[in-house]
PDB file of C-alpha atoms and ligand atoms in Angstrom:
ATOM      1  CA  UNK A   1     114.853 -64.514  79.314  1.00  0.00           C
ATOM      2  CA  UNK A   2     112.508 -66.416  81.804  1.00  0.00           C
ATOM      3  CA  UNK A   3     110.232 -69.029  81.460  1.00  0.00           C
ATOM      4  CA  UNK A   4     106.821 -68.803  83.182  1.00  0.00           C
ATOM      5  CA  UNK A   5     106.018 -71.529  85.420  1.00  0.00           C
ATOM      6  CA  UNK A   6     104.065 -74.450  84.274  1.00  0.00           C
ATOM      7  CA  UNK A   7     100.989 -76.025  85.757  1.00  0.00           C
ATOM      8  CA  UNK A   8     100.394 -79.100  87.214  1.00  0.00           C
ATOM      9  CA  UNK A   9      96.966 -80.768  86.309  1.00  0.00           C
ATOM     10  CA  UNK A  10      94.537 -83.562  87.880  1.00  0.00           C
ATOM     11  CA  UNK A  11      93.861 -85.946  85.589  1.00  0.00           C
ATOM     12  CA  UNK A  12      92.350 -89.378  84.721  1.00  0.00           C
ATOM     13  CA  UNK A  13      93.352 -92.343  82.349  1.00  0.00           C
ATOM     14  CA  UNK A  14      91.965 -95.657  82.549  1.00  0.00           C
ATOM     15  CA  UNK A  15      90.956 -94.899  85.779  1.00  0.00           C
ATOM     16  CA  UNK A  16      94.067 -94.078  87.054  1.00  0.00           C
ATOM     17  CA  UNK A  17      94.248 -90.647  88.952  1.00  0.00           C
ATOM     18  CA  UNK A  18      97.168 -88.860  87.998  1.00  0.00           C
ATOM     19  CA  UNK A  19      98.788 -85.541  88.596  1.00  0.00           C
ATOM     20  CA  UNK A  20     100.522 -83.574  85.218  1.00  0.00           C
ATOM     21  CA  UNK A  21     103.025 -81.442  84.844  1.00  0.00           C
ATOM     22  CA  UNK A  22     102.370 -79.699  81.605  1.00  0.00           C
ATOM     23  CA  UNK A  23     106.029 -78.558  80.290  1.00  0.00           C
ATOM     24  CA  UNK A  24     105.075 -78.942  76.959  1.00  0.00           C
ATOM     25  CA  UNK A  25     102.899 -76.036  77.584  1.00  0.00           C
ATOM     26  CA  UNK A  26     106.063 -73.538  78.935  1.00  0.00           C
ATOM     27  CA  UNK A  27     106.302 -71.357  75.809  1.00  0.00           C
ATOM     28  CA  UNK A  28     104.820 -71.580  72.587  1.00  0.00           C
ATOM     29  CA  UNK A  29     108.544 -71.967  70.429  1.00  0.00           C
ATOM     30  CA  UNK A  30     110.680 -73.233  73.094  1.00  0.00           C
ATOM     31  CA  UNK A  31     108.663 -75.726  74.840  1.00  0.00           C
ATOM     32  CA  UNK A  32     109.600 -79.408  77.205  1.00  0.00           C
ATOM     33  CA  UNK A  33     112.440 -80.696  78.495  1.00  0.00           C
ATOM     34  CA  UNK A  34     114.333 -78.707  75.987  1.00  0.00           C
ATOM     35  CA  UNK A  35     113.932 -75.935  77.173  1.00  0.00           C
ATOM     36  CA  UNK A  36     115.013 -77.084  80.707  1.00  0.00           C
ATOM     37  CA  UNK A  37     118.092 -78.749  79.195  1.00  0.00           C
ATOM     38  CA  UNK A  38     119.071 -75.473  77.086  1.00  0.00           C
ATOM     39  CA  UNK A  39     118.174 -73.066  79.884  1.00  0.00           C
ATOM     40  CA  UNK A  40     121.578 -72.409  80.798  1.00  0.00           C
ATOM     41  CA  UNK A  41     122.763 -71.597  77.723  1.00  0.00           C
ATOM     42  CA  UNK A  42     119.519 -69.107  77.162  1.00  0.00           C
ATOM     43  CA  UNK A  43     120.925 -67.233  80.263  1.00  0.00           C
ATOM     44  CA  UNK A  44     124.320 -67.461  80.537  1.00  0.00           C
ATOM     45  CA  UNK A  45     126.648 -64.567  79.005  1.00  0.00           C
ATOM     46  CA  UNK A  46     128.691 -65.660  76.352  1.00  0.00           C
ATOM     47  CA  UNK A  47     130.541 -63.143  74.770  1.00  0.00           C
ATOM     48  CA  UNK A  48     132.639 -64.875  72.409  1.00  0.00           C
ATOM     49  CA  UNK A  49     130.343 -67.618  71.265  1.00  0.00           C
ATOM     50  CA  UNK A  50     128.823 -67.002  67.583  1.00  0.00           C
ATOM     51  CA  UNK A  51     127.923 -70.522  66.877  1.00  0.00           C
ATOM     52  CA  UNK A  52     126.346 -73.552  68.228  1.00  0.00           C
ATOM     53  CA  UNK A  53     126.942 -77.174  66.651  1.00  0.00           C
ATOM     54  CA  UNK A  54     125.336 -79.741  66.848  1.00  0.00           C
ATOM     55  CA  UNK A  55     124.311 -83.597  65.687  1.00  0.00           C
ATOM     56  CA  UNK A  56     121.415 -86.484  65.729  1.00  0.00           C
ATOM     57  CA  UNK A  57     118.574 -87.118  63.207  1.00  0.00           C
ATOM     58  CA  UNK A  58     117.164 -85.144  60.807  1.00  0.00           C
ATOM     59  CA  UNK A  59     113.685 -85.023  63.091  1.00  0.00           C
ATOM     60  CA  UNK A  60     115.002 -84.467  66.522  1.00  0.00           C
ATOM     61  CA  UNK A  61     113.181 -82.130  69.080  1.00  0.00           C
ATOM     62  CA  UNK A  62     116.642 -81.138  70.087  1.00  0.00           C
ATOM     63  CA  UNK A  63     117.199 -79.877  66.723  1.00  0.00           C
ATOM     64  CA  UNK A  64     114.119 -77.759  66.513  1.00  0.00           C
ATOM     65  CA  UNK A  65     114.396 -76.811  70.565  1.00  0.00           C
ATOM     66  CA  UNK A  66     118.599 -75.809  69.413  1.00  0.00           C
ATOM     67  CA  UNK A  67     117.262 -73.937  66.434  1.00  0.00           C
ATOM     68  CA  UNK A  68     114.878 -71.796  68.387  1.00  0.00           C
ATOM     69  CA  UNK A  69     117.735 -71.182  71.062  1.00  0.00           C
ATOM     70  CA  UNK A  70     120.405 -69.919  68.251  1.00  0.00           C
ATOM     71  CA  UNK A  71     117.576 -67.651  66.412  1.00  0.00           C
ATOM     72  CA  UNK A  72     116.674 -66.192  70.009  1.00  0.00           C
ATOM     73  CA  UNK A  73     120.968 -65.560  70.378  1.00  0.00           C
ATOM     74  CA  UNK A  74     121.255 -64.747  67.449  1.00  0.00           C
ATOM     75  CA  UNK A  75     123.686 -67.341  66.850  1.00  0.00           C
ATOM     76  CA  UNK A  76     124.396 -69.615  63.636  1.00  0.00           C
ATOM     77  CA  UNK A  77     123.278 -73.154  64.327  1.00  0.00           C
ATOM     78  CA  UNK A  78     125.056 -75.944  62.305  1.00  0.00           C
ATOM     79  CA  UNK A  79     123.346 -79.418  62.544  1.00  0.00           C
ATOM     80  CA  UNK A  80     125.387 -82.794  61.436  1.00  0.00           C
ATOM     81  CA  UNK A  81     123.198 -85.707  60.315  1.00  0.00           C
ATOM     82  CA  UNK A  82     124.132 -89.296  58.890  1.00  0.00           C
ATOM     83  CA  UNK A  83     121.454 -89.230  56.341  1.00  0.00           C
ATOM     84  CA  UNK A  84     118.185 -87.291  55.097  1.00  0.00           C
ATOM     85  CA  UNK A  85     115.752 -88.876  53.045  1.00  0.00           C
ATOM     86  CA  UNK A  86     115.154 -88.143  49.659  1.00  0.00           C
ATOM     87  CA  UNK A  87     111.047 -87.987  50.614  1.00  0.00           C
ATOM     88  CA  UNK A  88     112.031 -85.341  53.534  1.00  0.00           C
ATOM     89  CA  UNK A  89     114.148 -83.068  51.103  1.00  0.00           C
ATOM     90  CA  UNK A  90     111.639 -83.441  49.034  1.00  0.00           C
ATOM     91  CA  UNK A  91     108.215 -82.545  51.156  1.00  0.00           C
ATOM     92  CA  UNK A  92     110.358 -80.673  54.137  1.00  0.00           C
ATOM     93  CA  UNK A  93     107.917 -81.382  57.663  1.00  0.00           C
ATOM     94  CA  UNK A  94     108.154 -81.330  61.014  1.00  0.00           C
ATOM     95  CA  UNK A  95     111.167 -80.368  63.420  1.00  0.00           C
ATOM     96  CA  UNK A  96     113.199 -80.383  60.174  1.00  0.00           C
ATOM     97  CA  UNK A  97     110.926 -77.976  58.002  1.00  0.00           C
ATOM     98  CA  UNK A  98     110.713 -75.474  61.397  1.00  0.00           C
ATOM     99  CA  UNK A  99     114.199 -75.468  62.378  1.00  0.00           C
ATOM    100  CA  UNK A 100     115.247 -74.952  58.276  1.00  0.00           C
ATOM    101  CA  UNK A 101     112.546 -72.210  58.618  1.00  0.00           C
ATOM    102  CA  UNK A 102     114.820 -71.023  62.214  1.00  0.00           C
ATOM    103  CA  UNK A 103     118.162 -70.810  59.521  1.00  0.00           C
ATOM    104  CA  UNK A 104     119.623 -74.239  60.391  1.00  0.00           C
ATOM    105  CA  UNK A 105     122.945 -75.056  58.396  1.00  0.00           C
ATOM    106  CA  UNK A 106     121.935 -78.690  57.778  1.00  0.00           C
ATOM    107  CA  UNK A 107     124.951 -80.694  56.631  1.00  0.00           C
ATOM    108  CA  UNK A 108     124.735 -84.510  56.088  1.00  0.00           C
ATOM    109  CA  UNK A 109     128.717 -85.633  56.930  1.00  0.00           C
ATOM    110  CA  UNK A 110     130.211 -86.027  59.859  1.00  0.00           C
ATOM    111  CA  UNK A 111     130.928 -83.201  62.560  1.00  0.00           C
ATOM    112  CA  UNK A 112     134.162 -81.175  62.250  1.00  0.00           C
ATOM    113  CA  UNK A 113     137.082 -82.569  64.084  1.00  0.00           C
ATOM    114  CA  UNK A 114     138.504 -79.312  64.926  1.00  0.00           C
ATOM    115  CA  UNK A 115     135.034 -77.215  65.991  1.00  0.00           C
ATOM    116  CA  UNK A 116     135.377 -73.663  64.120  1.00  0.00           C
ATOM    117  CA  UNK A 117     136.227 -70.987  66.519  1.00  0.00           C
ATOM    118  CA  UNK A 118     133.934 -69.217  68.904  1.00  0.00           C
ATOM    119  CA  UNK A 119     131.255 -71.833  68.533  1.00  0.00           C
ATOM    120  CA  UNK A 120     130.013 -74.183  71.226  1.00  0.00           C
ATOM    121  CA  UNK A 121     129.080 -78.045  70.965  1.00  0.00           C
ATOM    122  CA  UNK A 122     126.364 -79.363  72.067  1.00  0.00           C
ATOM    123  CA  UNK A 123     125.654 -83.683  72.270  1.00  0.00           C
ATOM    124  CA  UNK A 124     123.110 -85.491  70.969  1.00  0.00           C
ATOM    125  CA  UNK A 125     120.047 -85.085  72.889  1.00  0.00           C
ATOM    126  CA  UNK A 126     121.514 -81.911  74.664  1.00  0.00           C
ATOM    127  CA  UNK A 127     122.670 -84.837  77.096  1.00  0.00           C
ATOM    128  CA  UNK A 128     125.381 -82.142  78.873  1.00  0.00           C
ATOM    129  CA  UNK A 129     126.124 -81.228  82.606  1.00  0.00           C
ATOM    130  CA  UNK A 130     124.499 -77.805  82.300  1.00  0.00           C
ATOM    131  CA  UNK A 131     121.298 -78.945  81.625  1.00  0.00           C
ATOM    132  CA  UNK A 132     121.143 -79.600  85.598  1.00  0.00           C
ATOM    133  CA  UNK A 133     120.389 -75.703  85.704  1.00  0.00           C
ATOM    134  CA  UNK A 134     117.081 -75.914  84.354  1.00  0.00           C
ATOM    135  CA  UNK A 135     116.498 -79.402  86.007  1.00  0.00           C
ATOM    136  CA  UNK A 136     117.165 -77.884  88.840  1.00  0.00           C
ATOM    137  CA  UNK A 137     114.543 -75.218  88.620  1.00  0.00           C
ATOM    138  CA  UNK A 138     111.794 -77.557  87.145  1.00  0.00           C
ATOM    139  CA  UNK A 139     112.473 -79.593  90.334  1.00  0.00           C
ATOM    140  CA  UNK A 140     112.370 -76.371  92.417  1.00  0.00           C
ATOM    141  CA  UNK A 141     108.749 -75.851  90.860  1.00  0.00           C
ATOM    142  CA  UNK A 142     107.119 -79.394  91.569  1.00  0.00           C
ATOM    143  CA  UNK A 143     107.998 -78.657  95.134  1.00  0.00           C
ATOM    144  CA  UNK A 144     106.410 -75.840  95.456  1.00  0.00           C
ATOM    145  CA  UNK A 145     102.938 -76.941  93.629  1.00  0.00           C
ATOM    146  CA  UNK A 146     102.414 -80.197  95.194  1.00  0.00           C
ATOM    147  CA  UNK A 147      99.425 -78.931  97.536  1.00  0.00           C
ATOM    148  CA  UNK A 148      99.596 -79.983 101.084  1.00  0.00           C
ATOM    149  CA  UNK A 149     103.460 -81.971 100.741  1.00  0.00           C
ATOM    150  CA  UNK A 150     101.807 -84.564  99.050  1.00  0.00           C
ATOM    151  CA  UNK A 151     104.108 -87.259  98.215  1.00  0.00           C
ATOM    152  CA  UNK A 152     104.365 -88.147  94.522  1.00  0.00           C
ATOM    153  CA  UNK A 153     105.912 -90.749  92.075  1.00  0.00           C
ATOM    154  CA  UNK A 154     107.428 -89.198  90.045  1.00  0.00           C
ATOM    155  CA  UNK A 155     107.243 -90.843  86.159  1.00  0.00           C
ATOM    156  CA  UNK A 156     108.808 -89.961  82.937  1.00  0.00           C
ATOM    157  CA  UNK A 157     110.302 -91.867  79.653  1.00  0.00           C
ATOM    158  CA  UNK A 158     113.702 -91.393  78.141  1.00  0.00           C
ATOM    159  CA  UNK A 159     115.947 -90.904  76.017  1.00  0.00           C
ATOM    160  CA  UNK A 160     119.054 -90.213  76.857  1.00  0.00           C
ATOM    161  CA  UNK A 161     117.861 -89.956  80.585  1.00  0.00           C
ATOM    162  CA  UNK A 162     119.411 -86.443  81.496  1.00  0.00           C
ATOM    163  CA  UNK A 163     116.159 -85.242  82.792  1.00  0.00           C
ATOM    164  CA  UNK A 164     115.330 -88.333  84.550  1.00  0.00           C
ATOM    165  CA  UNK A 165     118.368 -87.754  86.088  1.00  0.00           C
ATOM    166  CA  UNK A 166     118.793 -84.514  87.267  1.00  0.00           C
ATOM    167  CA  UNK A 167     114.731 -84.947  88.486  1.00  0.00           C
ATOM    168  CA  UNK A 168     116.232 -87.396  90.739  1.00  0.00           C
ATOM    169  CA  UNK A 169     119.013 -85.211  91.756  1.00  0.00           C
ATOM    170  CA  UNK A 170     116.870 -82.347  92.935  1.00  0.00           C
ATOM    171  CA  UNK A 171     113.185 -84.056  94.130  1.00  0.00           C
ATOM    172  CA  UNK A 172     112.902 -85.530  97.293  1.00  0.00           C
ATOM    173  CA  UNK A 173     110.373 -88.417  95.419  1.00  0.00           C
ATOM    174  CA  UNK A 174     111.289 -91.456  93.934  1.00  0.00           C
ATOM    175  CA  UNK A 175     111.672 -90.609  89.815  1.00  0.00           C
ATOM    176  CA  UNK A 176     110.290 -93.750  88.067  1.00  0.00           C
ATOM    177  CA  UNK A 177     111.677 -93.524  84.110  1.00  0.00           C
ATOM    178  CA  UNK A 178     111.731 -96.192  81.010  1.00  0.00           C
ATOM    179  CA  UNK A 179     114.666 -96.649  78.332  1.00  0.00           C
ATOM    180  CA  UNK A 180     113.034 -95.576  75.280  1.00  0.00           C
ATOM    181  CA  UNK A 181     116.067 -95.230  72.578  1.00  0.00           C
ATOM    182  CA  UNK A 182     118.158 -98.228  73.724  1.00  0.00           C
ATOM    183  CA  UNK A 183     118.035-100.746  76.674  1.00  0.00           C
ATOM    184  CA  UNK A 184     118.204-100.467  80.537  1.00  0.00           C
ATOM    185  CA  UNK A 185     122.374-101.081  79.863  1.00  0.00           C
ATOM    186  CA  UNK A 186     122.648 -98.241  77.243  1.00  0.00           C
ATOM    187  CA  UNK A 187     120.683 -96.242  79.916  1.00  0.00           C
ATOM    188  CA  UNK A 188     122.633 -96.673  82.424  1.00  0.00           C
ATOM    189  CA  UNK A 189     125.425 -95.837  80.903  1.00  0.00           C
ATOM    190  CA  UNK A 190     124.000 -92.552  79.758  1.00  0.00           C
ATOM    191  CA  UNK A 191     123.741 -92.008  83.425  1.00  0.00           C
ATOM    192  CA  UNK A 192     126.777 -92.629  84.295  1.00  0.00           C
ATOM    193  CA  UNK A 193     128.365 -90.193  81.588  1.00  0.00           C
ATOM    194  CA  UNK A 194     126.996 -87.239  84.443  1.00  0.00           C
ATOM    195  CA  UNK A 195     126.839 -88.552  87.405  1.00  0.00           C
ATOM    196  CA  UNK A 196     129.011 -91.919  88.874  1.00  0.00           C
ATOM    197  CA  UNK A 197     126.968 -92.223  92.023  1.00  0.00           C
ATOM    198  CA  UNK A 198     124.429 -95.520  91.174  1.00  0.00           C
ATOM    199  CA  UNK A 199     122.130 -94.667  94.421  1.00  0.00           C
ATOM    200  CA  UNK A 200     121.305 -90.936  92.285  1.00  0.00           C
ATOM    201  CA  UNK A 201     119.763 -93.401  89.521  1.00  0.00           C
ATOM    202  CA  UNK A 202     116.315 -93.168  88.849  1.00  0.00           C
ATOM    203  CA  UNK A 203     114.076 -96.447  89.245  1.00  0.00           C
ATOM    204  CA  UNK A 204     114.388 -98.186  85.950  1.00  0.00           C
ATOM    205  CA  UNK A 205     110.768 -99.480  84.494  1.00  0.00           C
ATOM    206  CA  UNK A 206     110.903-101.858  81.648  1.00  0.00           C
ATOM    207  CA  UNK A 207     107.984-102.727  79.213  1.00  0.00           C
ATOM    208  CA  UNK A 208     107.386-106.979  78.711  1.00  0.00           C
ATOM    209  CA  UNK A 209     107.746-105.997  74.824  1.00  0.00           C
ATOM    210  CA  UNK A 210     111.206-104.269  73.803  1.00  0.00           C
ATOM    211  CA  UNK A 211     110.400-101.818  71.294  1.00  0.00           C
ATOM    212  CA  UNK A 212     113.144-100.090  69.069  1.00  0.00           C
ATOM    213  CA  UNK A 213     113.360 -96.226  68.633  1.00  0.00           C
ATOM    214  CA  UNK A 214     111.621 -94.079  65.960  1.00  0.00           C
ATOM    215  CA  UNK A 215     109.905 -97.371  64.297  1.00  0.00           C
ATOM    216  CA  UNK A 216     105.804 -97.861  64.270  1.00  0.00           C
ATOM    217  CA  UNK A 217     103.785-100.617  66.593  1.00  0.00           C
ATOM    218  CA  UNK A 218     100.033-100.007  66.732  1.00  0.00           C
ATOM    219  CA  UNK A 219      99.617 -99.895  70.311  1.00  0.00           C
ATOM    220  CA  UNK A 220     101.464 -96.537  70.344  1.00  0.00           C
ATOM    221  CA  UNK A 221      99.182 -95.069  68.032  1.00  0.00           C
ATOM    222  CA  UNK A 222      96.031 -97.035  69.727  1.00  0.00           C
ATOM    223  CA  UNK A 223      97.328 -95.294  73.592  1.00  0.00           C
ATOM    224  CA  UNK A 224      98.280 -92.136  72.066  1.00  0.00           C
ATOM    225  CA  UNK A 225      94.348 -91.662  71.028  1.00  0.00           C
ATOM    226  CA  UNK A 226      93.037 -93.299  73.594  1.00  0.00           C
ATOM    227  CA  UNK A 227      95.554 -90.842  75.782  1.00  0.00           C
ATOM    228  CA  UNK A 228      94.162 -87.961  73.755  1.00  0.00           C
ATOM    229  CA  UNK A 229      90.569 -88.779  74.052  1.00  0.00           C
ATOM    230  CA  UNK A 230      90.250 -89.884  77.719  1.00  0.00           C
ATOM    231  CA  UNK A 231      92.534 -86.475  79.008  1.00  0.00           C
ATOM    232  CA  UNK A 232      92.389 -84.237  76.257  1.00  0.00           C
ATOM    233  CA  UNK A 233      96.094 -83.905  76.458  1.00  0.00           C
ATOM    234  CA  UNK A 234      98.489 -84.447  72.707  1.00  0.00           C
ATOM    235  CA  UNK A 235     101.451 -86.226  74.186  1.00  0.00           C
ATOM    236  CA  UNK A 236     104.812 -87.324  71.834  1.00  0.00           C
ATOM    237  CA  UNK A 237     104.070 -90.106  69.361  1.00  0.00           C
ATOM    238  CA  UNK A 238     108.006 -91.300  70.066  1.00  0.00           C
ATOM    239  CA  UNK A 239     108.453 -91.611  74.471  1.00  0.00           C
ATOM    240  CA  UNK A 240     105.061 -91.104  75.834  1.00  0.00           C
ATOM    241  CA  UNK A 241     103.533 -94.306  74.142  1.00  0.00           C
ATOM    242  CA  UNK A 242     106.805 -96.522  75.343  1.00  0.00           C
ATOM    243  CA  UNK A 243     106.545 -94.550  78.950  1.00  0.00           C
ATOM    244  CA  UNK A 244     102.306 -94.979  79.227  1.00  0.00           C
ATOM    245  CA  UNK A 245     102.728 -98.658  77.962  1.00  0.00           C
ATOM    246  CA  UNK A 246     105.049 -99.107  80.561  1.00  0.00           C
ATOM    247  CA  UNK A 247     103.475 -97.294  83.487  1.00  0.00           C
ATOM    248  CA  UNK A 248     100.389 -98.962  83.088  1.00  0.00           C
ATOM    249  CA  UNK A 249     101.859-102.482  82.947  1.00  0.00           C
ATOM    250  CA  UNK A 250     103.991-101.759  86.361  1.00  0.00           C
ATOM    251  CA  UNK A 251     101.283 -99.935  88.196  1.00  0.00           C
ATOM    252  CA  UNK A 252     101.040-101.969  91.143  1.00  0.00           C
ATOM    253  CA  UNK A 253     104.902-101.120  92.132  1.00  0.00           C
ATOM    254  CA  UNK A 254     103.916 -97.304  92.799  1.00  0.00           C
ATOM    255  CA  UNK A 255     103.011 -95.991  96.190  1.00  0.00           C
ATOM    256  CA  UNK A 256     102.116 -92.786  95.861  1.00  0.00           C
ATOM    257  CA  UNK A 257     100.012 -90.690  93.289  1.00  0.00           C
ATOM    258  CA  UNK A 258     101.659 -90.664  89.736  1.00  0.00           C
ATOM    259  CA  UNK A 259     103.633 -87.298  88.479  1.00  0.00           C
ATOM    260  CA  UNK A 260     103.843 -87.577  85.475  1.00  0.00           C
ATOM    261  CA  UNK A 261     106.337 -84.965  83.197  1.00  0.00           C
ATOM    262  CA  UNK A 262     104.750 -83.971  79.799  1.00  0.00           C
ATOM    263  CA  UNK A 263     108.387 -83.379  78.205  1.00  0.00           C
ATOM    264  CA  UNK A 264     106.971 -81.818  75.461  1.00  0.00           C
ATOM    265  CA  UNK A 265     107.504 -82.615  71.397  1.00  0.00           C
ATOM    266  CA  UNK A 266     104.304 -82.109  69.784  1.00  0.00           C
ATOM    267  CA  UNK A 267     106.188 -80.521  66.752  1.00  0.00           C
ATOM    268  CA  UNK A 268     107.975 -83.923  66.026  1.00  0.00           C
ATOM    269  CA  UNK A 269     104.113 -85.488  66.224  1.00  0.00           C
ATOM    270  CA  UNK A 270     103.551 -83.713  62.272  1.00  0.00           C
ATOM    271  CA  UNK A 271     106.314 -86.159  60.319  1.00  0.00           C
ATOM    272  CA  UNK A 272     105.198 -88.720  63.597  1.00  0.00           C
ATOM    273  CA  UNK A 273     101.291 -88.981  62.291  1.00  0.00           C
ATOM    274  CA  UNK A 274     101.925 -88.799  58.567  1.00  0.00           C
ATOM    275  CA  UNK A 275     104.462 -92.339  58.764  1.00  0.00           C
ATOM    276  CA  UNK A 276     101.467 -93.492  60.960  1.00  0.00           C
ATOM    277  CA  UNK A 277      98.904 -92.623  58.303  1.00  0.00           C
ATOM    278  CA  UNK A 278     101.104 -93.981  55.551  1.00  0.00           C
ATOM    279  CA  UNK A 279     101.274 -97.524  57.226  1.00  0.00           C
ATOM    280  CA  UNK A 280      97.429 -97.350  57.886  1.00  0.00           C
ATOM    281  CA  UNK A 281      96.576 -96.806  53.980  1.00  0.00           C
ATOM    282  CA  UNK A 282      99.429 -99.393  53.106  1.00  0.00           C
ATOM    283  CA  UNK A 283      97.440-101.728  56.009  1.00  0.00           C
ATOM    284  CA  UNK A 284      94.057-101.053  54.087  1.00  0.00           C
ATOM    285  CA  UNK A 285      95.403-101.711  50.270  1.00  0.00           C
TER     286      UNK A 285
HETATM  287  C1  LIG B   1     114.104 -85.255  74.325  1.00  0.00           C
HETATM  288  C2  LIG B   1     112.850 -85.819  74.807  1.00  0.00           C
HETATM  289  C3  LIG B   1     112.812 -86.842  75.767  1.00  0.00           C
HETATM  290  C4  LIG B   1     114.077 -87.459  76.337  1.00  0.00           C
HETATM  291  O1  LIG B   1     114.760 -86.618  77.202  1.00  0.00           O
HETATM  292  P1  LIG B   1     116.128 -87.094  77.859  1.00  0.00           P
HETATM  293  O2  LIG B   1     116.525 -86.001  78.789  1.00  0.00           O
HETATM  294  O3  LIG B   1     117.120 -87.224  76.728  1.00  0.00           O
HETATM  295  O4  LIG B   1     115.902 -88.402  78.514  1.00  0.00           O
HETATM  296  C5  LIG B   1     111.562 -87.315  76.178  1.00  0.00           C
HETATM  297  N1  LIG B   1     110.418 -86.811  75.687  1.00  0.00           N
HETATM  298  C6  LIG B   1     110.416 -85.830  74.764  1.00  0.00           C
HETATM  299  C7  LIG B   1     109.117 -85.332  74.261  1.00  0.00           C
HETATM  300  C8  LIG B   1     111.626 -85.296  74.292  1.00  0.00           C
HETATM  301  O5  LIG B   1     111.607 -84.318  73.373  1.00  0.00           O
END
């Protein structure tokens, strides 16, 4: 199976003229930078495989993007997490509730030791050397949609940096990226799990504020609106607040217009927007 192309947009935010890849609009179940990290393994044969395993949290886009990939295989997905709240076994949402509704085995111990036959592992994050396949053909895209050669920046946050990576890899622009799950160290260090050549590194943007994964600060839900209202776009409550807080406060340092890559992960926004509305009431009492 294929994806179609995505666009790239025009648009405006705080008067900042910016161009937009839209990846999270690629296919309605499969959708972001998941699907560019898993497209290898939606294309390649494999005959023998019957299983794909995984871990991370119990709210992860890889989950739901890993889910989707097994049901379209047909494949059994098992998924190891640390923990899982009583209030999310209890009122399933989210990535979880879709990728339980996809047949996820959900276990909360740690993976196997020895992986079951036939089955294939997959890291946290899908952070794996294949995912430069689909990278590669994102990258492949952007060059052929910039109108007239224009010469871009080239901006997204991460996680564990894989895309930002590989982006760098394949475009011929500078790729401009933010640590959004640990610091610049940890990020590096991500990067150099796939590739041990520092001058392939994307530029490394940091925010004044350090901000820790998965928790709740105000101005992420104030630019996500304001994001929302001003371009009409949804973007992820989790890396697009850290990566548009960050952008904006290093503008000066880019020289050409901003591309920046929607990665996707609107599903996670559901469980994302109810801890946000939770803390708003509890704000109010
Ligand atoms: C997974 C994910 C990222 C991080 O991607 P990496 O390749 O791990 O850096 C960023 N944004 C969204 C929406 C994601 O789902």
């Amino acid at each position: 199976m294929n994806f179609n192309t995505s666009v790239i947009e025009q648009n405006r935010f705080k008067d900042i003229d910016f161009l937009i890849k839209r990846d999270d609009l690629l296919h309605p179940d499969f959708s972001g930078n998941k699907a560019r990290k898993f497209a290898w393994f939606l294309k390649e044969k494999f005959p023998d495989i019957k299983r794909v395993i995984s871990y991370g949290s119990s709210q992860s886009n890889a989950m739901y993007s890993l889910s989707v990939l097994a049901k379209m295989r047909g494949w059994e997905f098992d998924y190891y997490v640390d923990h899982i709240s009583s209030f999310l076994k209890q009122n399933p949402h989210g990535n979880y509730l879709f990728a339980l509704k996809n047949d996820m085995n959900i276990f909360e111990k740690p993976f196997p030791k020895e992986l079951p036959q036939n089955s294939l592992f997959i890291h946290e994050g899908g952070r794996q050397k294949e995912a430069a396949y689909g990278i590669k053909i994102l990258a492949k895209e952007i060059k052929e949609q910039l109108k007239d050669n224009e010469r871009v920046d080239v901006f997204l946050p991460s996680g564990t940096g894989t895309t930002a990576l590989f982006l760098q890899k394949y475009l011929p622009y500078k790729v401009y990226t933010t640590p959004c799950v640990g610091s610049e160290t940890y990020l590096k260090d991500q990067f150099s799990l796939l590739e041990s050549d520092e001058s392939l590194y994307p530029v490394i943007l940091n925010s004044k504020k350090r901000y820790h994964f998965g928790k709740l600060y105000s101005e992420f839900f104030k630019i996500w609106i304001e994001l929302k209202e001003q371009t009409g776009i949804e973007f992820d409550l989790l890396y697009d607040p850290k990566g548009w807080l960050t952008l904006l406060e290093n503008i000066d340092i880019f020289e050409n217009r901003i591309l920046y890559i929607h990665q996707g992960g609107i599903l996670g926004n559901i469980s994302m927007i109810k801890r946000y509305e939770r803390k708003i009431d509890e704000h109010n009492r």
